[in-house]
PDB file of C-alpha atoms in Angstrom:
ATOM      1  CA  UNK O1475      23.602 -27.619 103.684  1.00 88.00           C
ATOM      2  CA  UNK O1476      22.775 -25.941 106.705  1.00 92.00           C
ATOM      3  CA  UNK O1477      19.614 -23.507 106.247  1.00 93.00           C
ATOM      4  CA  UNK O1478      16.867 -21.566 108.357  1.00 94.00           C
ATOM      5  CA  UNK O1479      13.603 -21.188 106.965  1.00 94.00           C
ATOM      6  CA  UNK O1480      10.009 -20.394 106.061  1.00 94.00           C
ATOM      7  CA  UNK O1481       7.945 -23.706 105.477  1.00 95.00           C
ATOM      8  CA  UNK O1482       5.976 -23.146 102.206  1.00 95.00           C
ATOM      9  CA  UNK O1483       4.931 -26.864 101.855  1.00 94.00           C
ATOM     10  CA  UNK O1484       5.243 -29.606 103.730  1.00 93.00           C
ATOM     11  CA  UNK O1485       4.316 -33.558 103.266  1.00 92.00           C
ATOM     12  CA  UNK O1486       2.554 -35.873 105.815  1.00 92.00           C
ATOM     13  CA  UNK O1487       3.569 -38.415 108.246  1.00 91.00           C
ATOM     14  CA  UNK O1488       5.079 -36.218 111.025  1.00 92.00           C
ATOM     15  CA  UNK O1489       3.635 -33.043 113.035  1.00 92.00           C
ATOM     16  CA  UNK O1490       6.944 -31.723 114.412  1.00 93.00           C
ATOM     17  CA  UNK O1491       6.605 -28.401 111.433  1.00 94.00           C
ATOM     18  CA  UNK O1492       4.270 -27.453 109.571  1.00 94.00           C
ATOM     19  CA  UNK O1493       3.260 -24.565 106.641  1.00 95.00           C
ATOM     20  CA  UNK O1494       4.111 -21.382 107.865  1.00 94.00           C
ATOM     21  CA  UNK O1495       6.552 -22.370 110.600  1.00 95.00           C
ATOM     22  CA  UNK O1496      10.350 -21.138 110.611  1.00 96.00           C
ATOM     23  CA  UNK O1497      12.374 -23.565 110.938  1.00 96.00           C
ATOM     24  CA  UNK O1498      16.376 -25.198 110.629  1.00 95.00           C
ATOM     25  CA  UNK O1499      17.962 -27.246 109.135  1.00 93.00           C
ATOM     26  CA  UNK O1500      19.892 -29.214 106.730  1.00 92.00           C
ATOM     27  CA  UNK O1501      18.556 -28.346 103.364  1.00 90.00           C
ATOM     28  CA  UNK O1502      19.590 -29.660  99.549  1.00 88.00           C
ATOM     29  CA  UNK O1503      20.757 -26.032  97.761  1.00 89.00           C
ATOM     30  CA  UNK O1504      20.287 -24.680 100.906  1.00 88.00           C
ATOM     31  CA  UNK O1505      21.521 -21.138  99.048  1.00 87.00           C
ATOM     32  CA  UNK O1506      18.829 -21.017  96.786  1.00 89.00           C
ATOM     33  CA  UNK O1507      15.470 -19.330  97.113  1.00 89.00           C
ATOM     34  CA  UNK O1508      14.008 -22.742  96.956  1.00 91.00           C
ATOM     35  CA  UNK O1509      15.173 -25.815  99.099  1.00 91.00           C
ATOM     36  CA  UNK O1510      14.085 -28.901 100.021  1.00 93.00           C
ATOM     37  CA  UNK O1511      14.462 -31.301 103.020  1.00 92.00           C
ATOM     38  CA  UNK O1512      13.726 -34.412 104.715  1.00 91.00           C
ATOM     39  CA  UNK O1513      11.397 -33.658 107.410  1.00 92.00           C
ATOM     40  CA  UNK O1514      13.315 -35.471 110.249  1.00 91.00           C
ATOM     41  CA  UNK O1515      16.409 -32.904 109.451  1.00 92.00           C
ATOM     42  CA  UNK O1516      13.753 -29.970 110.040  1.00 94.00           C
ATOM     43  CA  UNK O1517      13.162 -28.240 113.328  1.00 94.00           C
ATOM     44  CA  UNK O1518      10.769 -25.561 114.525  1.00 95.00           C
ATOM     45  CA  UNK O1519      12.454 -22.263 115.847  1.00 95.00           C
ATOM     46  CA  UNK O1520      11.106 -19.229 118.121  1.00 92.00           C
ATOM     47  CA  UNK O1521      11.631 -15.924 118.132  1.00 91.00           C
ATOM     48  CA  UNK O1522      14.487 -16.137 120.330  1.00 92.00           C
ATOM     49  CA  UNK O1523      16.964 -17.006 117.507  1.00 92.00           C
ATOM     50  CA  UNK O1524      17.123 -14.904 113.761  1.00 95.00           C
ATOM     51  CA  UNK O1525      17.493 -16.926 110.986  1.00 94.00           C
ATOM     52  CA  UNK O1526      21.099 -15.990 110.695  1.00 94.00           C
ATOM     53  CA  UNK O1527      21.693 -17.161 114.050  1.00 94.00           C
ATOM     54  CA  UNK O1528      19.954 -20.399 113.480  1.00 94.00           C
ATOM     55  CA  UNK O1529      21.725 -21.169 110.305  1.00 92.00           C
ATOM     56  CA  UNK O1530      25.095 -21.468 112.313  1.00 92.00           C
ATOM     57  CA  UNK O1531      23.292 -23.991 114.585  1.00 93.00           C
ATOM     58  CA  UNK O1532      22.802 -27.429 112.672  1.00 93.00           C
ATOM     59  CA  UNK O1533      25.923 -28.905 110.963  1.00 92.00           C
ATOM     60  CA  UNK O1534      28.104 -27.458 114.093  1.00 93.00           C
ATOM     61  CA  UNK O1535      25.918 -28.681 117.066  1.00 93.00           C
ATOM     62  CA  UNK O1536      24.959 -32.287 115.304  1.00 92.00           C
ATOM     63  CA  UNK O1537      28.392 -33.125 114.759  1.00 94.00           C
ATOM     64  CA  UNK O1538      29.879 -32.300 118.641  1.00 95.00           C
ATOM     65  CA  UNK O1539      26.521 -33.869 119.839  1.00 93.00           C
ATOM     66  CA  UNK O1540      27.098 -37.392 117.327  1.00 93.00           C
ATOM     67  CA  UNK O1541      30.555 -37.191 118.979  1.00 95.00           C
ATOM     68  CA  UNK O1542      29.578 -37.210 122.314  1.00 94.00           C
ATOM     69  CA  UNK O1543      27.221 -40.230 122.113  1.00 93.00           C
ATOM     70  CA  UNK O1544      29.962 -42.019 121.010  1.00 94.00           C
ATOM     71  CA  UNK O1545      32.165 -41.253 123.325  1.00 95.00           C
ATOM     72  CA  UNK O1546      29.680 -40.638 126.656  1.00 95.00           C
ATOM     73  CA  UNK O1547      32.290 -38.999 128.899  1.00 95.00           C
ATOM     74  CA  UNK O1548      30.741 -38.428 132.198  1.00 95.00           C
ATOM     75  CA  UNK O1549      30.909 -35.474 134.571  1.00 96.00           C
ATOM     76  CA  UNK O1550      34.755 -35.359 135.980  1.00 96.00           C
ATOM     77  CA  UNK O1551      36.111 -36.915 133.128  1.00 97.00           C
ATOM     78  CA  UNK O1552      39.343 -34.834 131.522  1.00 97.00           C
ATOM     79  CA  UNK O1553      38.237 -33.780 127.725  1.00 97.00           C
ATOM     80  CA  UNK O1554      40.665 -32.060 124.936  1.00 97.00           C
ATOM     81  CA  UNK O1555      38.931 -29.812 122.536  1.00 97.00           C
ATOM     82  CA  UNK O1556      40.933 -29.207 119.061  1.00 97.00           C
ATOM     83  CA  UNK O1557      40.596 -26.123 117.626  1.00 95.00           C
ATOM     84  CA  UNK O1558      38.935 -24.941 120.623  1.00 96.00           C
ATOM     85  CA  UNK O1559      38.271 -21.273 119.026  1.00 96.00           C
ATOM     86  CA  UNK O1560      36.148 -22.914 115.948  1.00 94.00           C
ATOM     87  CA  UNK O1561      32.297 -23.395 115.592  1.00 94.00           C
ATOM     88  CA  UNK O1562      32.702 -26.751 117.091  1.00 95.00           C
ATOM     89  CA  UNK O1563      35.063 -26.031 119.465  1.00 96.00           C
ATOM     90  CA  UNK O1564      33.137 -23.199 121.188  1.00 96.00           C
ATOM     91  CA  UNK O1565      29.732 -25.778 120.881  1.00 95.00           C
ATOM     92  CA  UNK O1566      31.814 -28.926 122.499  1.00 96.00           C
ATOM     93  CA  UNK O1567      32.668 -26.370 125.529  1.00 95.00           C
ATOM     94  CA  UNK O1568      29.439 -25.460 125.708  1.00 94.00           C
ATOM     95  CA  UNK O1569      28.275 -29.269 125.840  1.00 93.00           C
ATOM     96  CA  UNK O1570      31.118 -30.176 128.014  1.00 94.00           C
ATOM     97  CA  UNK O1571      30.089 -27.595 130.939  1.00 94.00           C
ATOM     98  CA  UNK O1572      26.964 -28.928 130.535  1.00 94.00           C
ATOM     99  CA  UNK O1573      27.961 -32.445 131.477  1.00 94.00           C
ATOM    100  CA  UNK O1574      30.946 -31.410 133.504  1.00 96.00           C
ATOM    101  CA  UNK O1575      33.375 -32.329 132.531  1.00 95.00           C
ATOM    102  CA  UNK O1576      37.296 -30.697 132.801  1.00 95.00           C
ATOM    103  CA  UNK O1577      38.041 -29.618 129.362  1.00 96.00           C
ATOM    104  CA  UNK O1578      41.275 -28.366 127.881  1.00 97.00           C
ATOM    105  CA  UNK O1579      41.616 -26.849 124.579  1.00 97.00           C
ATOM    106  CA  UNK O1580      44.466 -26.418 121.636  1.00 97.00           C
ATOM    107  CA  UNK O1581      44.100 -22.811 119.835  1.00 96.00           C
ATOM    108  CA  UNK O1582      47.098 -20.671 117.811  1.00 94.00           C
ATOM    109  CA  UNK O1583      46.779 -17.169 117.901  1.00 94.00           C
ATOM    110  CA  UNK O1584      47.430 -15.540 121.173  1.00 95.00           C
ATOM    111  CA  UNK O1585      43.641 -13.699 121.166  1.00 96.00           C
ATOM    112  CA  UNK O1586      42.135 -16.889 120.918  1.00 96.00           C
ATOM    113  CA  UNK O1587      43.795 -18.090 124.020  1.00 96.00           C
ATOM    114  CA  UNK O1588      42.735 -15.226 125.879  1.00 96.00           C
ATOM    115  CA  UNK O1589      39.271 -15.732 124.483  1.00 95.00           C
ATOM    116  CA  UNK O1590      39.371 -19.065 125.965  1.00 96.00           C
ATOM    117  CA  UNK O1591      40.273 -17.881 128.991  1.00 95.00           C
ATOM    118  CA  UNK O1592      37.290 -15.407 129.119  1.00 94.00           C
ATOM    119  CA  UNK O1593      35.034 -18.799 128.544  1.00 91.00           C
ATOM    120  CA  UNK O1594      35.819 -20.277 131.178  1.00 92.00           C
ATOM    121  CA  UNK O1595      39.609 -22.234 130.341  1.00 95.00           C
ATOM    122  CA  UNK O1596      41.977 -20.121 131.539  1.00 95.00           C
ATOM    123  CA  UNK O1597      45.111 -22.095 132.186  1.00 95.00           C
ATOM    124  CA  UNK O1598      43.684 -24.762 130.382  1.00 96.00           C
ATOM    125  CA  UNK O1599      44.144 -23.896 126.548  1.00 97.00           C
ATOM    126  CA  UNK O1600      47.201 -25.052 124.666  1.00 96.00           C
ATOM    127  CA  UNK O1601      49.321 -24.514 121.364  1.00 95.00           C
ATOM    128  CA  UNK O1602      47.670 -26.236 118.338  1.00 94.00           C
ATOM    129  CA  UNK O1603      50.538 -25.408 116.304  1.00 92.00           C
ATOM    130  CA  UNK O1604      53.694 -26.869 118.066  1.00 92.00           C
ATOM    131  CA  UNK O1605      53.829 -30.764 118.366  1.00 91.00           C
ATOM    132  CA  UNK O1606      55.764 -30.710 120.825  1.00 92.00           C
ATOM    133  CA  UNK O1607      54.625 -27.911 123.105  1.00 94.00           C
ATOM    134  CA  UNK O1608      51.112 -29.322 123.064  1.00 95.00           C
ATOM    135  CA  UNK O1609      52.050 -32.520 124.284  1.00 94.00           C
ATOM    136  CA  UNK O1610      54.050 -31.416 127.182  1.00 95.00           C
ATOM    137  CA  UNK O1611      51.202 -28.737 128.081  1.00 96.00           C
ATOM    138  CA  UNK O1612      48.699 -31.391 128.225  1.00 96.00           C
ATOM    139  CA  UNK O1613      50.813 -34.070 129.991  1.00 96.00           C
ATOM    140  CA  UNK O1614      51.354 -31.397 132.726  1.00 95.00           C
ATOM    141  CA  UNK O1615      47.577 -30.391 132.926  1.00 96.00           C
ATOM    142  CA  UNK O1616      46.744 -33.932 132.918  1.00 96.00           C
ATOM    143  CA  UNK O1617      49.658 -35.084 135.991  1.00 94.00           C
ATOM    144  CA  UNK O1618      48.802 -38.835 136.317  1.00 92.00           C
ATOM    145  CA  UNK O1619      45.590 -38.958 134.609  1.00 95.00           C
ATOM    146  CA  UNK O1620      44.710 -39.481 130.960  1.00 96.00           C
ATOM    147  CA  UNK O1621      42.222 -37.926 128.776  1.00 97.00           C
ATOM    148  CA  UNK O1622      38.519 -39.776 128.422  1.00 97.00           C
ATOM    149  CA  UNK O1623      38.015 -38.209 125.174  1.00 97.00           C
ATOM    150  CA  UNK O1624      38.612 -35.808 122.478  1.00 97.00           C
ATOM    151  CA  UNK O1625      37.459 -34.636 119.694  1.00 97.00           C
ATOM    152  CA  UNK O1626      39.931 -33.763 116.669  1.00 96.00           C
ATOM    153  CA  UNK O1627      40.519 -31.880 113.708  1.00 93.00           C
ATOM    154  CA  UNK O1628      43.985 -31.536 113.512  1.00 93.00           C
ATOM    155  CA  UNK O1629      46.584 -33.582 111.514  1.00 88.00           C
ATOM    156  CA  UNK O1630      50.225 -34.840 111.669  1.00 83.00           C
ATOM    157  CA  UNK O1631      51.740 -35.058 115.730  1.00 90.00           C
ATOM    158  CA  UNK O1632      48.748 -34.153 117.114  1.00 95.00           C
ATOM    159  CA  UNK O1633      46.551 -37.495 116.338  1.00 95.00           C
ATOM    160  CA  UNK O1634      49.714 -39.416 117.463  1.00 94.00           C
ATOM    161  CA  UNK O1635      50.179 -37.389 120.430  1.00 95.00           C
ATOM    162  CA  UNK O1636      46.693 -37.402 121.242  1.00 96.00           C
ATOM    163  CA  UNK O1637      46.033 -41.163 120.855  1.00 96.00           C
ATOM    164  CA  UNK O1638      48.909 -41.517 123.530  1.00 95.00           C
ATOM    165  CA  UNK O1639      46.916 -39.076 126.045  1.00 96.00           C
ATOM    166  CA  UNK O1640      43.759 -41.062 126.363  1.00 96.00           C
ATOM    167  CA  UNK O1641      43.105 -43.727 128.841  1.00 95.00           C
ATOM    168  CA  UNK O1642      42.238 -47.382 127.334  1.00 94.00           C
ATOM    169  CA  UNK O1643      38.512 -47.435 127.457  1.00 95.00           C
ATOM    170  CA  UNK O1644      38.761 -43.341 125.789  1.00 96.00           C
ATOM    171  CA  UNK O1645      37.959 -42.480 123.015  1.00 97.00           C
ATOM    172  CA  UNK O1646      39.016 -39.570 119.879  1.00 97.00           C
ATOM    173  CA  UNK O1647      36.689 -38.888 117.378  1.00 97.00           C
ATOM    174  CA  UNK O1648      37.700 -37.665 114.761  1.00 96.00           C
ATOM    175  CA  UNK O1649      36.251 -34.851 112.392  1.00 95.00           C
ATOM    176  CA  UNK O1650      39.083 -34.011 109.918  1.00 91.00           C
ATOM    177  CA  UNK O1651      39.219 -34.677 106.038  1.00 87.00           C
ATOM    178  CA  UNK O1652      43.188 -33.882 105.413  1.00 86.00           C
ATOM    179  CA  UNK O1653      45.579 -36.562 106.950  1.00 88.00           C
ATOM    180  CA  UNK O1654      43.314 -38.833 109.252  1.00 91.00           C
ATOM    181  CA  UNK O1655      43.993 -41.882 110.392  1.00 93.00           C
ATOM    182  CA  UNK O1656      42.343 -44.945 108.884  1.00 93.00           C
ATOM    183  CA  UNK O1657      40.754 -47.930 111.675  1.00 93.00           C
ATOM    184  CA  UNK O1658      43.779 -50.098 110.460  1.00 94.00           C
ATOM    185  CA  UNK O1659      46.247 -47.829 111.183  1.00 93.00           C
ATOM    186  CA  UNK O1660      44.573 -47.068 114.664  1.00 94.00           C
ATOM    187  CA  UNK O1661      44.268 -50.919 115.473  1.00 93.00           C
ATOM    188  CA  UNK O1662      48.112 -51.744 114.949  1.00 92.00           C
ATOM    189  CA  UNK O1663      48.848 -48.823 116.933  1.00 91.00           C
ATOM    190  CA  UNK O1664      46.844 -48.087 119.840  1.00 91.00           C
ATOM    191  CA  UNK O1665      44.601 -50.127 122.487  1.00 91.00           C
ATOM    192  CA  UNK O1666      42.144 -47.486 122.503  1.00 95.00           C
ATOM    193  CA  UNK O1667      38.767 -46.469 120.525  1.00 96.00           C
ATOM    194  CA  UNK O1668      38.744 -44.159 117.297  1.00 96.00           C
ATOM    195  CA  UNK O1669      35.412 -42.606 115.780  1.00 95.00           C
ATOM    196  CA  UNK O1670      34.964 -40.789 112.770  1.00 94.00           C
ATOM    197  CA  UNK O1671      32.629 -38.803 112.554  1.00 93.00           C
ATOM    198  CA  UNK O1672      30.832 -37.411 109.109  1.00 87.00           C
ATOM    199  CA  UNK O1673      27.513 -35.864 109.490  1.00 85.00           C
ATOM    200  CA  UNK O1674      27.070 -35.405 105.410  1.00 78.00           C
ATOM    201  CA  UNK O1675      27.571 -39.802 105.290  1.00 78.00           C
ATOM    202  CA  UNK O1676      25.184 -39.741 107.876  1.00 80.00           C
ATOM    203  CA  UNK O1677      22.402 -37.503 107.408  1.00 78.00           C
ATOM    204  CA  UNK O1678      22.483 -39.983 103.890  1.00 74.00           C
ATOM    205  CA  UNK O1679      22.372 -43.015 105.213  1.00 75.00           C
ATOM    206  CA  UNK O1680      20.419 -42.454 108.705  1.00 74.00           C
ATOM    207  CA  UNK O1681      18.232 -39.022 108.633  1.00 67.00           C
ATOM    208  CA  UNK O1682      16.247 -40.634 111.546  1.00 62.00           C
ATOM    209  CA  UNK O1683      19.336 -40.756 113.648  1.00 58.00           C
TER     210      UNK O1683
END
């Protein structure tokens, strides 16, 4: 899990951390007094972050940055953020500013739209709980274009809706775990590109990635 840390002992082969250095993370029993880590999922940290701020940093940040190497939207491109008020919602703004691109954002509670607004969306957040409002809201923000990419956590309309929102050559990737779409089911359906993404398969089977 995700961790920040004092290095007590450390292994050879790399020079990125060493003994003594803090450092974050993904960590096995990252809870317990003890952990330990694969080097290459270690990095050094300054002063400028405490250890409770860096221990928000890993899982959320790798996971919106994994999903925008696979998509690669460029600056200009249209973007919809799911659950734009979450950890990775907030990061994938963030990210998206940085590239800039025109982002829009589904949220539910009315102070989480006008949190959104104060980031920099206002006029450009919509429902996440109505189907049916969403997809008009976004059809009207989008007038003749179509979304380059989005990145998902929602279930049910939404994917459906979502899918039919993106140009041919976008892409959604998909972080969810309740209600997801398999390849198959996005092959016999749509004519554009579907990602999942799952840090904990990958951080097993690529920690160099």
């Amino acid at each position: 899990g995700d961790c920040a840390v004092h290095i007590t002992a450390a292994g050879t082969g790399f020079s990125h951390i060493k003994v003594g250095d803090a450092a974050l993370g993904h960590g096995l029993a990252a809870l317990a007094s003890l952990s330990k880590s694969d080097a290459r999922l270690m990095a050094a940290i300054t002063d400028s972050l405490s250890f409770e701020q860096a221990c928000t940093l890993p899982t959320t940040w790798c996971t919106v940055h994994m999903s925008l190497l696979a998509a690669r939207p460029a600056s200009g491109h249209d973007v919809l953020l799911h659950a734009g008020a979450g950890g990775v919602g907030l990061a994938s703004q963030e990210y998206c500013h940085f590239i800039g691109n025109r982002a829009m954002a589904d949220v539910g509670r009315p102070y989480k739209h006008f949190y959104l607004h104060k980031m920099g969306l206002a006029g450009r957040t919509l429902s996440s709980r109505d189907g049916s409002a969403f997809a008009l809201g976004a059809s009207k923000l989008l007038g003749s274009g179509r979304l380059r990419f989005s990145l998902n956590s929602l279930s049910a309309d939404f994917i459906a809706c979502t899918f039919a929102l993106l140009r041919q050559d976008g892409r959604l990737c998909e972080i969810g775990k309740r209600a997801v779409w398999s390849y198959e089911r996005h092959e016999a359906a749509c004519c554009n590109h579907f990602t999942m993404i799952a840090l904990d398969s990958t951080i097993d089977q690529t920690p160099w990635w």
